[in-house]
mmCIF file of N, CA and C in Angstrom:
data_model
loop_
_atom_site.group_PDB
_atom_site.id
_atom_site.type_symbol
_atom_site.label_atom_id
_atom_site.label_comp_id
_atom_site.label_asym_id
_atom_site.label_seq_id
_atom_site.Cartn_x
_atom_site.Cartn_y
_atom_site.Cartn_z
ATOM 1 N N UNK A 1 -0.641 -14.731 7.976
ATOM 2 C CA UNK A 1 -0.653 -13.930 6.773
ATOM 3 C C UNK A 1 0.766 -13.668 6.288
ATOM 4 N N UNK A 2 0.978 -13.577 5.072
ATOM 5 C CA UNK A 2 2.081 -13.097 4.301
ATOM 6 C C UNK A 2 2.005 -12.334 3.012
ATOM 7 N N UNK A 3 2.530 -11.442 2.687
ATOM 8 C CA UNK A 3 2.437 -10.432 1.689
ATOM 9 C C UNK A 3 3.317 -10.338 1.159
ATOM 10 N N UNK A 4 3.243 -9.834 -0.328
ATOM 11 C CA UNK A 4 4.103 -9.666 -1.336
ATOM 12 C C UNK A 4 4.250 -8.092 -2.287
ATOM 13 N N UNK A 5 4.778 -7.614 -2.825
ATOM 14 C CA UNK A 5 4.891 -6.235 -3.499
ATOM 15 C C UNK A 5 5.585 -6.493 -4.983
ATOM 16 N N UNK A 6 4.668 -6.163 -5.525
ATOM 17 C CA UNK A 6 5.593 -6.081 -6.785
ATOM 18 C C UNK A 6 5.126 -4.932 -7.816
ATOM 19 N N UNK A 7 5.918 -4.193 -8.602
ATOM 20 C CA UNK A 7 5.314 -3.057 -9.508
ATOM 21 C C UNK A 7 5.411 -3.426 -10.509
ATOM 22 N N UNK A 8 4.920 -3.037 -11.833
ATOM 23 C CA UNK A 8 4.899 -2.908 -12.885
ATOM 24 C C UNK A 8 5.547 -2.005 -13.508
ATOM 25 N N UNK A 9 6.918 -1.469 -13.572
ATOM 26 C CA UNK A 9 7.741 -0.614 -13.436
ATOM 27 C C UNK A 9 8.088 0.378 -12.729
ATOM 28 N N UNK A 10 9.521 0.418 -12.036
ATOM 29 C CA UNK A 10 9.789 1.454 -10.977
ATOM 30 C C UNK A 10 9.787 3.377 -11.236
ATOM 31 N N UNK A 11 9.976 3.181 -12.271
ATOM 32 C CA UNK A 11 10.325 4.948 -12.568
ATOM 33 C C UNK A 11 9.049 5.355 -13.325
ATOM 34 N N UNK A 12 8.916 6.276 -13.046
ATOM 35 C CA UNK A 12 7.790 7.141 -14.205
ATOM 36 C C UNK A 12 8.380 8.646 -14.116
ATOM 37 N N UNK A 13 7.965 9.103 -15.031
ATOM 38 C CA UNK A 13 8.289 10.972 -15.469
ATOM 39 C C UNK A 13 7.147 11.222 -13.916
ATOM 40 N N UNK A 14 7.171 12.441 -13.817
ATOM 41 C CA UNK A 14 6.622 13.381 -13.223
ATOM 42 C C UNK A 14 5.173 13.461 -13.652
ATOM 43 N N UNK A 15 3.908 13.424 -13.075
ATOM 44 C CA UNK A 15 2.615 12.670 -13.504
ATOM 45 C C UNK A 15 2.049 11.797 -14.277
ATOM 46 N N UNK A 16 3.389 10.900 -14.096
ATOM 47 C CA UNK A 16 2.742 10.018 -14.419
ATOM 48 C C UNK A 16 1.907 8.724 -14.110
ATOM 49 N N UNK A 17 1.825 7.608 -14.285
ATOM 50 C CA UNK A 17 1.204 6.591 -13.224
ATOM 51 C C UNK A 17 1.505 5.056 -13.219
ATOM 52 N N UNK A 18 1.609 4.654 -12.138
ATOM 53 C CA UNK A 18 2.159 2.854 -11.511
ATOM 54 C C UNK A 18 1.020 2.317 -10.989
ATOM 55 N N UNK A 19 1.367 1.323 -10.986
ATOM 56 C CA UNK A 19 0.363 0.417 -10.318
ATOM 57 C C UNK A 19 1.191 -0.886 -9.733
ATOM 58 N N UNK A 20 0.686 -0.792 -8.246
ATOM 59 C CA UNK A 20 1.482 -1.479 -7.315
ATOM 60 C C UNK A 20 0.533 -2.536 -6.690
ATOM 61 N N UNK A 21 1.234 -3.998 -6.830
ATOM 62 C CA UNK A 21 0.342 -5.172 -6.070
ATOM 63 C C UNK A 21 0.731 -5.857 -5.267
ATOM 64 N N UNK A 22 0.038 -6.216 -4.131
ATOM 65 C CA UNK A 22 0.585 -7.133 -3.222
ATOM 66 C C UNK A 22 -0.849 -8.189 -2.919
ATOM 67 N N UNK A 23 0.066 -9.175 -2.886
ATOM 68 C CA UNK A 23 -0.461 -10.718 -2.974
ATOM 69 C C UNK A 23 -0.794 -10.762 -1.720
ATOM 70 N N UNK A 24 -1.500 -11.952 -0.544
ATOM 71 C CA UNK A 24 -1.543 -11.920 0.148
ATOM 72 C C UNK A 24 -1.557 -13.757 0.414
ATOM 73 N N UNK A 25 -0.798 -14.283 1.197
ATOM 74 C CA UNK A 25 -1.265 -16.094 1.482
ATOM 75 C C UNK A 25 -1.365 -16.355 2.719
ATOM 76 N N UNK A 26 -1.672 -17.275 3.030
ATOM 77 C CA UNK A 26 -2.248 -18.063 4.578
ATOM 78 C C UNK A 26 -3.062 -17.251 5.364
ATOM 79 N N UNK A 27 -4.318 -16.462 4.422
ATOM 80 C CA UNK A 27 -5.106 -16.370 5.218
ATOM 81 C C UNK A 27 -6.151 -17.162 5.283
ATOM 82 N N UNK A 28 -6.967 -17.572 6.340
ATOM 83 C CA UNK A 28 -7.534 -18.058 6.920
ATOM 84 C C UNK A 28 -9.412 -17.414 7.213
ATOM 85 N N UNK A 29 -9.097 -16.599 7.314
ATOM 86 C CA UNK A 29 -10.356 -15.304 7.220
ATOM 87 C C UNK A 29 -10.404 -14.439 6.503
ATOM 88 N N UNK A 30 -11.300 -13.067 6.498
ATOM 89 C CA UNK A 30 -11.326 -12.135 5.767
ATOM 90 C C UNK A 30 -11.334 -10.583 7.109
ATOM 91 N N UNK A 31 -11.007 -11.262 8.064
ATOM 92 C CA UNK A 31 -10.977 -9.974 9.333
ATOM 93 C C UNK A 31 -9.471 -9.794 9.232
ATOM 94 N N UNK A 32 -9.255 -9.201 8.465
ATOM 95 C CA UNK A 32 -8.001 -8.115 8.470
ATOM 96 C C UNK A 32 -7.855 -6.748 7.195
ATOM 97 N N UNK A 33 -6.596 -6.396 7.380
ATOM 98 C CA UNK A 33 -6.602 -5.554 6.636
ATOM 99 C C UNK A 33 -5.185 -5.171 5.664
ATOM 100 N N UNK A 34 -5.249 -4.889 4.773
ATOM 101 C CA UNK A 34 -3.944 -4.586 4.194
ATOM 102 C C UNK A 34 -3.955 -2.769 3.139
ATOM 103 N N UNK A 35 -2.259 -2.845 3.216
ATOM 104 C CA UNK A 35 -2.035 -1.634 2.054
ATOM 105 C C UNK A 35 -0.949 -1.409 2.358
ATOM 106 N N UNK A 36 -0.464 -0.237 2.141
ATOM 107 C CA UNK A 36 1.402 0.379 1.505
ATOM 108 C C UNK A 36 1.263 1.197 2.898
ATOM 109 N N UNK A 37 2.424 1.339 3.111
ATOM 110 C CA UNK A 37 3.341 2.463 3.764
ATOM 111 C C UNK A 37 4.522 2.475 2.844
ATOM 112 N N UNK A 38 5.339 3.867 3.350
ATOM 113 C CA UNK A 38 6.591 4.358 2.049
ATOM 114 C C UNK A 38 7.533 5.444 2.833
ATOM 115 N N UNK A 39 8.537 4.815 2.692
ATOM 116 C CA UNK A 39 9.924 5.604 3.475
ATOM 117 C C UNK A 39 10.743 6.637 2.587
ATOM 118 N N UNK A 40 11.018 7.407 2.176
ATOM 119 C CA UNK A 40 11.868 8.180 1.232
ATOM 120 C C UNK A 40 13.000 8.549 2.305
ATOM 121 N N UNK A 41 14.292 8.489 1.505
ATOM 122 C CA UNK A 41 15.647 8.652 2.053
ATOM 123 C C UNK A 41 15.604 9.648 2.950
ATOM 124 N N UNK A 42 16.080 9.024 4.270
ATOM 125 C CA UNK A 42 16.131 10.141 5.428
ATOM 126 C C UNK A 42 14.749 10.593 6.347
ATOM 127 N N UNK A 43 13.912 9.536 5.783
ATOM 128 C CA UNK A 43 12.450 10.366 6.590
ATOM 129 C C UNK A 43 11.960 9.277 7.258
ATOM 130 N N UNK A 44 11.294 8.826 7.879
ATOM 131 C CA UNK A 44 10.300 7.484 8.605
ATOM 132 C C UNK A 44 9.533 6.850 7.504
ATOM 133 N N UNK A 45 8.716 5.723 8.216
ATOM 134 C CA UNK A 45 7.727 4.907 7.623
ATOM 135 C C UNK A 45 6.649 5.769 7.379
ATOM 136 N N UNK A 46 6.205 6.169 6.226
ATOM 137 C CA UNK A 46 4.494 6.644 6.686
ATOM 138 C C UNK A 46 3.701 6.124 5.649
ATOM 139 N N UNK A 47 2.412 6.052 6.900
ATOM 140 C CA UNK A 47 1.421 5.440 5.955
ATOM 141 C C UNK A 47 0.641 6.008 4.602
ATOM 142 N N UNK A 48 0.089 4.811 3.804
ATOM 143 C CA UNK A 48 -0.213 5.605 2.323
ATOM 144 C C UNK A 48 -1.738 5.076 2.573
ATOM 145 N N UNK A 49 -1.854 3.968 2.043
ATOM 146 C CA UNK A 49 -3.338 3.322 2.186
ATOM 147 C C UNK A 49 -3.200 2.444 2.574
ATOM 148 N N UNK A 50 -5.446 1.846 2.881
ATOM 149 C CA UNK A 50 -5.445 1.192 3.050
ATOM 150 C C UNK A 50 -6.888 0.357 2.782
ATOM 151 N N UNK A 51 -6.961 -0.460 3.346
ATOM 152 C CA UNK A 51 -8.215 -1.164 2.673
ATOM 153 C C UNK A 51 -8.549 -2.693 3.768
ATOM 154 N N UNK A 52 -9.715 -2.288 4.288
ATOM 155 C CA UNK A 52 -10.350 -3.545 4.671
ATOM 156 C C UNK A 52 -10.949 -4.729 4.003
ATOM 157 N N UNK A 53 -10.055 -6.311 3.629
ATOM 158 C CA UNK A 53 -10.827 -7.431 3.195
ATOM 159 C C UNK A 53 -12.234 -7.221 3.246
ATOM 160 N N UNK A 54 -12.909 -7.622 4.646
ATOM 161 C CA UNK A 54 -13.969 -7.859 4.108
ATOM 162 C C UNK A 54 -15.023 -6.806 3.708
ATOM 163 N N UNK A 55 -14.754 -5.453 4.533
ATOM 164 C CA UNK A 55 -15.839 -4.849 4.100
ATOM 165 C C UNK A 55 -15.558 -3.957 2.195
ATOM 166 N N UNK A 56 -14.517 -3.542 2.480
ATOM 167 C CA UNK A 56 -13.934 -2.910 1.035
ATOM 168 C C UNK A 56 -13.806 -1.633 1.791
ATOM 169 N N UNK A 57 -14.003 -1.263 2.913
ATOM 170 C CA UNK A 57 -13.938 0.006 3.396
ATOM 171 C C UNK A 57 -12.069 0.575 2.795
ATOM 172 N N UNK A 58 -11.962 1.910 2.448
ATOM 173 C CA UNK A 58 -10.728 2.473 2.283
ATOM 174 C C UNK A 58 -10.486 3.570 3.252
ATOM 175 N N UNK A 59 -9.241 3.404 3.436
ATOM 176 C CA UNK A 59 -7.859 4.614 3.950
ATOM 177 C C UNK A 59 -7.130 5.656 3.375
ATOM 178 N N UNK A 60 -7.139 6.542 3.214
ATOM 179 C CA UNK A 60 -5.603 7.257 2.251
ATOM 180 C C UNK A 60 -5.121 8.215 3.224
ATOM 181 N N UNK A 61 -3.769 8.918 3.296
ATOM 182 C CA UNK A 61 -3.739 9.923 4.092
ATOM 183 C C UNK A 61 -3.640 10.598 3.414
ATOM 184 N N UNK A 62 -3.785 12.106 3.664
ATOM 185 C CA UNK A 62 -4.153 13.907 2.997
ATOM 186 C C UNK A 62 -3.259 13.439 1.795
ATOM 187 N N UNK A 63 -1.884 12.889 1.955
ATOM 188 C CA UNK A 63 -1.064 13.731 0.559
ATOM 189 C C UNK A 63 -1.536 13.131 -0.373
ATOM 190 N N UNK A 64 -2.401 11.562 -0.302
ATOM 191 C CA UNK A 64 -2.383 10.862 -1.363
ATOM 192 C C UNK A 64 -3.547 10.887 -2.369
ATOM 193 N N UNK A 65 -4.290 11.290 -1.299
ATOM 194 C CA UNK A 65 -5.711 11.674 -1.328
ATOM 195 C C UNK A 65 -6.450 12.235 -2.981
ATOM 196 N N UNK A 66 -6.946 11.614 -3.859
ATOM 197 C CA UNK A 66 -7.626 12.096 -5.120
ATOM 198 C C UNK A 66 -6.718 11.613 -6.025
ATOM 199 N N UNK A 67 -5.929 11.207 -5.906
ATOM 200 C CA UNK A 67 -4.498 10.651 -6.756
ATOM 201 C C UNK A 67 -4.322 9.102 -6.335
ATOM 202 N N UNK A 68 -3.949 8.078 -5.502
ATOM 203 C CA UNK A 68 -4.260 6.990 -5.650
ATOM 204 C C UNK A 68 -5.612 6.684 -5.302
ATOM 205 N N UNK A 69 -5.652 5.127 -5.852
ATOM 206 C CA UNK A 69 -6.394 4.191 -4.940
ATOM 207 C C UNK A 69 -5.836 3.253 -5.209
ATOM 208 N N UNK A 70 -7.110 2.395 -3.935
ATOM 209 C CA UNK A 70 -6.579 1.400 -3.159
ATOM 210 C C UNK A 70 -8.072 0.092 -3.570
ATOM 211 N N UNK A 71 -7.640 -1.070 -4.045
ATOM 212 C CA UNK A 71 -8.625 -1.772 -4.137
ATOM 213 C C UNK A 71 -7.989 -3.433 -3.968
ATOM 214 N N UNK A 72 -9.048 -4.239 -4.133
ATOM 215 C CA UNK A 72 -8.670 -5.542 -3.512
ATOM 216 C C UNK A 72 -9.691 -6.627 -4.854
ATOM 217 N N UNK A 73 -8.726 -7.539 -4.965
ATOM 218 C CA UNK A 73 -9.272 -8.720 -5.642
ATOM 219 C C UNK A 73 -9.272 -9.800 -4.954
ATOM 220 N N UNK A 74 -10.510 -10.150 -3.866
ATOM 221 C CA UNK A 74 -10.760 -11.350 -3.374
ATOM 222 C C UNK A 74 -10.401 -12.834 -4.022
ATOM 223 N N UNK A 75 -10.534 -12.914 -5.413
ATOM 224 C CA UNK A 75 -9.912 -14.281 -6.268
ATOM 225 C C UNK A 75 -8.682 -14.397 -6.224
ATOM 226 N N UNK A 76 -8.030 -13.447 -6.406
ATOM 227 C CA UNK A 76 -6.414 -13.390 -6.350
ATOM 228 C C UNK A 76 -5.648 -12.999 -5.462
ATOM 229 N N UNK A 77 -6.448 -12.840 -4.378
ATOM 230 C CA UNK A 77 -5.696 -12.535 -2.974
ATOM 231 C C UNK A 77 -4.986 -11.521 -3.093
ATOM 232 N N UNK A 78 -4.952 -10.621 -4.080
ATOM 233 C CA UNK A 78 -4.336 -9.680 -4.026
ATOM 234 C C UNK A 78 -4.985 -8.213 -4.116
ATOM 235 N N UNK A 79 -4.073 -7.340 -4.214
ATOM 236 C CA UNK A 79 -4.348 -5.620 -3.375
ATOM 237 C C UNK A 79 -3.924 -4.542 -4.250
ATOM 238 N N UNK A 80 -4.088 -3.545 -4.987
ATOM 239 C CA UNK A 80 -3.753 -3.111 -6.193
ATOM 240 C C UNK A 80 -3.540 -1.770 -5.600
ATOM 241 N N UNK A 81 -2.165 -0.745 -6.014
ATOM 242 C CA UNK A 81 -2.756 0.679 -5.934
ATOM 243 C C UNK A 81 -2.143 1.377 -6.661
ATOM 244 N N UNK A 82 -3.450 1.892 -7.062
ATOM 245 C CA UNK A 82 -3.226 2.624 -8.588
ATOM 246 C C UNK A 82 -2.724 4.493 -8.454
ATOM 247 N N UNK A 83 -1.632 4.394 -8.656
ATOM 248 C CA UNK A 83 -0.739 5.698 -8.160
ATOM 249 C C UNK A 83 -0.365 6.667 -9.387
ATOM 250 N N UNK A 84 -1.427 7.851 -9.283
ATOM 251 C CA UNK A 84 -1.747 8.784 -10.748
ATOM 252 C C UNK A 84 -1.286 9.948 -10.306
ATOM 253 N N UNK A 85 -1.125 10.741 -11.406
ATOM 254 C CA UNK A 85 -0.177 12.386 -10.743
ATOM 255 C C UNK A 85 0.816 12.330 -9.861
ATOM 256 N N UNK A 86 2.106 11.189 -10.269
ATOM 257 C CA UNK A 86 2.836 11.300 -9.552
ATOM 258 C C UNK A 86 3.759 12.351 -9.575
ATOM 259 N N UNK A 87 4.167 12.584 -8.338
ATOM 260 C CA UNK A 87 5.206 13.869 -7.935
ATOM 261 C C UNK A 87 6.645 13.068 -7.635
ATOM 262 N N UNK A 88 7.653 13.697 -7.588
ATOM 263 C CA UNK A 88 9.141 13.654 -7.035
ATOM 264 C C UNK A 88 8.812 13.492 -5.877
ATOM 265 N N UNK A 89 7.782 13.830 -5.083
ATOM 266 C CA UNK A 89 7.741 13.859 -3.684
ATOM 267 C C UNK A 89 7.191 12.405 -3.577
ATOM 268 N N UNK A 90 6.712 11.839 -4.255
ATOM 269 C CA UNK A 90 6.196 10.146 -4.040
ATOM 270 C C UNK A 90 7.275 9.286 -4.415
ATOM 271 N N UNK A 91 8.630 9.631 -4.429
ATOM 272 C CA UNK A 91 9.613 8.712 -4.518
ATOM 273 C C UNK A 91 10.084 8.298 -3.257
ATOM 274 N N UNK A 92 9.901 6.660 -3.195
ATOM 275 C CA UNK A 92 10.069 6.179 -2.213
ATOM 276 C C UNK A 92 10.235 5.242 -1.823
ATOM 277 N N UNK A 93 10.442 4.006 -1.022
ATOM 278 C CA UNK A 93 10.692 3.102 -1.179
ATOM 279 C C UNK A 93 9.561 2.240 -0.574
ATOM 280 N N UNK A 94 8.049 1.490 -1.016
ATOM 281 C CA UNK A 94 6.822 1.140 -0.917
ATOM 282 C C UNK A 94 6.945 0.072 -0.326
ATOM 283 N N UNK A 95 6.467 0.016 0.645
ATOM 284 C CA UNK A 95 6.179 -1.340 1.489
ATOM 285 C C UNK A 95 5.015 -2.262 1.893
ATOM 286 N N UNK A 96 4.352 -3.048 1.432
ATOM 287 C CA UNK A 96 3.109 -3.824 1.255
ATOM 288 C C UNK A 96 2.563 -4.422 2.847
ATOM 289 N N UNK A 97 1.674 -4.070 3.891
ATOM 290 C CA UNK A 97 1.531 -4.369 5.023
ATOM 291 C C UNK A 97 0.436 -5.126 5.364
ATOM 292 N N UNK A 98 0.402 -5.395 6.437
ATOM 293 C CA UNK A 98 -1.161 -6.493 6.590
ATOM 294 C C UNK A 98 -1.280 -6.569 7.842
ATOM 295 N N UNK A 99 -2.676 -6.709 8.577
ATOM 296 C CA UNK A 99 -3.227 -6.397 9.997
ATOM 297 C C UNK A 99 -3.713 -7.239 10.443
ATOM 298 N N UNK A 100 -4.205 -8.014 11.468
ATOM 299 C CA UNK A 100 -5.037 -8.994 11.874
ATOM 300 C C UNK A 100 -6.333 -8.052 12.244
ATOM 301 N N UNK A 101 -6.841 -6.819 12.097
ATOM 302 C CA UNK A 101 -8.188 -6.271 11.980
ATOM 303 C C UNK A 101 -8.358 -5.890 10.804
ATOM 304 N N UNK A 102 -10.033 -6.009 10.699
ATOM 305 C CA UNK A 102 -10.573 -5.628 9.997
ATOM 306 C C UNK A 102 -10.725 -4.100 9.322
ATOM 307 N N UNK A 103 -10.899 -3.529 10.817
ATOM 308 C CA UNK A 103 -11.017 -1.866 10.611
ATOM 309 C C UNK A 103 -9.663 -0.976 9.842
ATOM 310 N N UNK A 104 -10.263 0.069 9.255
ATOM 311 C CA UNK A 104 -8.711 0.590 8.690
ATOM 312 C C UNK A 104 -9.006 2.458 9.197
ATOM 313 N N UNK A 105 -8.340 3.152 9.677
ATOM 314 C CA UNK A 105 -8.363 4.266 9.690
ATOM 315 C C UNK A 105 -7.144 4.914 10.520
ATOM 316 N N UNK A 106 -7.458 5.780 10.947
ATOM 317 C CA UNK A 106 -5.616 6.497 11.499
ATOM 318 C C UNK A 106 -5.604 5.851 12.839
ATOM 319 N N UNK A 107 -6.577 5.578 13.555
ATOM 320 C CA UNK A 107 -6.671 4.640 14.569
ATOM 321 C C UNK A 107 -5.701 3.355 14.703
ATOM 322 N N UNK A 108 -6.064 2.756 13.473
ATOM 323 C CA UNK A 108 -5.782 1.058 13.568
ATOM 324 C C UNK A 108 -4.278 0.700 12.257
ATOM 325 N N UNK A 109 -4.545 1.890 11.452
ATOM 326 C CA UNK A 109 -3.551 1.529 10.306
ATOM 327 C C UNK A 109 -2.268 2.644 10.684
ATOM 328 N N UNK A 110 -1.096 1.790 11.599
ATOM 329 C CA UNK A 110 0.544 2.276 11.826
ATOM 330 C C UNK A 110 1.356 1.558 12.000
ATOM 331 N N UNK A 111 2.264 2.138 11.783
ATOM 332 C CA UNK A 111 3.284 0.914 11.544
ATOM 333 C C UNK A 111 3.554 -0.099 12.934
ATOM 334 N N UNK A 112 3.582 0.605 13.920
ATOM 335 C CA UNK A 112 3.371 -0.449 15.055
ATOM 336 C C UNK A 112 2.679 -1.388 14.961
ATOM 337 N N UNK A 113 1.565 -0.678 14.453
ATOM 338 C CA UNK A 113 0.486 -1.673 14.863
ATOM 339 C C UNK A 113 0.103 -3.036 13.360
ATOM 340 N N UNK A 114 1.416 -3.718 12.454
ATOM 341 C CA UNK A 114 0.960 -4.137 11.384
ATOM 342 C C UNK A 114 1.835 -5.273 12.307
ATOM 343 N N UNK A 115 1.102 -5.986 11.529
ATOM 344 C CA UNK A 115 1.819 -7.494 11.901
ATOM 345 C C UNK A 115 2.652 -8.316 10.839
ATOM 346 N N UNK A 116 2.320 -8.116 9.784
ATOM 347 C CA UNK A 116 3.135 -8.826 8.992
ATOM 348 C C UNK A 116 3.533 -7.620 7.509
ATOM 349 N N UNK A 117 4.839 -7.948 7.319
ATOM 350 C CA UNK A 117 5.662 -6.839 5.646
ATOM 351 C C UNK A 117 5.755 -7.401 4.701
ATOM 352 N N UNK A 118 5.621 -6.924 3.729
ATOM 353 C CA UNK A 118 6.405 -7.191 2.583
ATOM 354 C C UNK A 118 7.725 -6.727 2.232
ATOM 355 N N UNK A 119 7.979 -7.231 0.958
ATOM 356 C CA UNK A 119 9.801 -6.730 1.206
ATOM 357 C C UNK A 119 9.357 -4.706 0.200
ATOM 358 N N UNK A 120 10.614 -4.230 0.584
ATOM 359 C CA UNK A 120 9.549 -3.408 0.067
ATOM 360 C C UNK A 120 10.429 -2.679 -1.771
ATOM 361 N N UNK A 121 9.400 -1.917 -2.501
ATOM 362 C CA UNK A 121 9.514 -1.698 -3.268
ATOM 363 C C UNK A 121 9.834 -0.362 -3.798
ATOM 364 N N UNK A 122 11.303 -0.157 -4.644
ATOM 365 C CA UNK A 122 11.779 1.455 -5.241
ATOM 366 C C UNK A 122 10.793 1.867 -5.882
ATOM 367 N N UNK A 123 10.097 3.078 -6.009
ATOM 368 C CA UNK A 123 9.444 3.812 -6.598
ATOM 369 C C UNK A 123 10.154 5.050 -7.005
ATOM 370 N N UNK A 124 10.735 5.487 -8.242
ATOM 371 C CA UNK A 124 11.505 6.803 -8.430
ATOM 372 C C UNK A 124 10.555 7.525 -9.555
ATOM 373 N N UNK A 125 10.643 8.863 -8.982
ATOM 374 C CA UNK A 125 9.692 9.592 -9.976
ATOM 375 C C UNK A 125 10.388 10.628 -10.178
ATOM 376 N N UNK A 126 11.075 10.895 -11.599
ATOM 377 C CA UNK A 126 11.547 11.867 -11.900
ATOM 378 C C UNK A 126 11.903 12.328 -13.557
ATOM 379 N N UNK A 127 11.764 12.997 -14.074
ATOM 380 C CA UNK A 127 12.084 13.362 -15.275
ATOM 381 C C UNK A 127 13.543 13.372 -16.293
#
């Protein structure tokens, strides 16, 4: 597997909204899983979403929760997430990830545990 990130512009005002995609090639199956993690200056990796190929099952953690999603286009191999009410606090630098499982939850989706990155992507949210 290999993944890609790209936005549709980096900055937005303060609620406003992006939409972030990552491609996905050489897969072979549909038993894995992909989505974002996001680092902001000075803090760790943490995870955002996520989303299982084959079943469509989704991930988010608390902060992101009612404000993105996370969805998948099987034709285009690619992974969409649609990031609404953004805050200053979602500035960050977005990173596109991918799993060799299927399952996605706080269990299976960390950064240890991803196998393959994307390069990752500025997100600045500010007025």
């Amino acid at each position: 597997l290999r993944c890609s990130c790209r936005v549709w512009g980096g900055w937005v005002q303060p609620g406003g909204s992006l939409r972030l995609s990552c491609a996905v090639s050489g897969r072979t199956s549909s038993r894995f899983s992909m989505g974002w993690f996001r680092q902001a200056p000075g803090k760790g990796r943490d995870s955002v979403a996520a989303i299982s190929w084959s079943s469509g099952d989704t991930y988010y953690e608390d902060f992101v929760e009612g404000r993105f999603t996370i969805s998948r286009d099987s034709a285009k191999n690619t992974i969409y997430l649609q990031m609404n009410s953004l805050d200053p606090e979602d500035t960050a630098i977005y990173y596109c990830a991918a799993r060799n499982l299927a399952s996605v939850g706080a269990s299976s989706w960390y950064e240890e545990g991803m196998d393959y990155w994307g390069k990752g992507t500025q997100v600045t949210v500010s007025s």
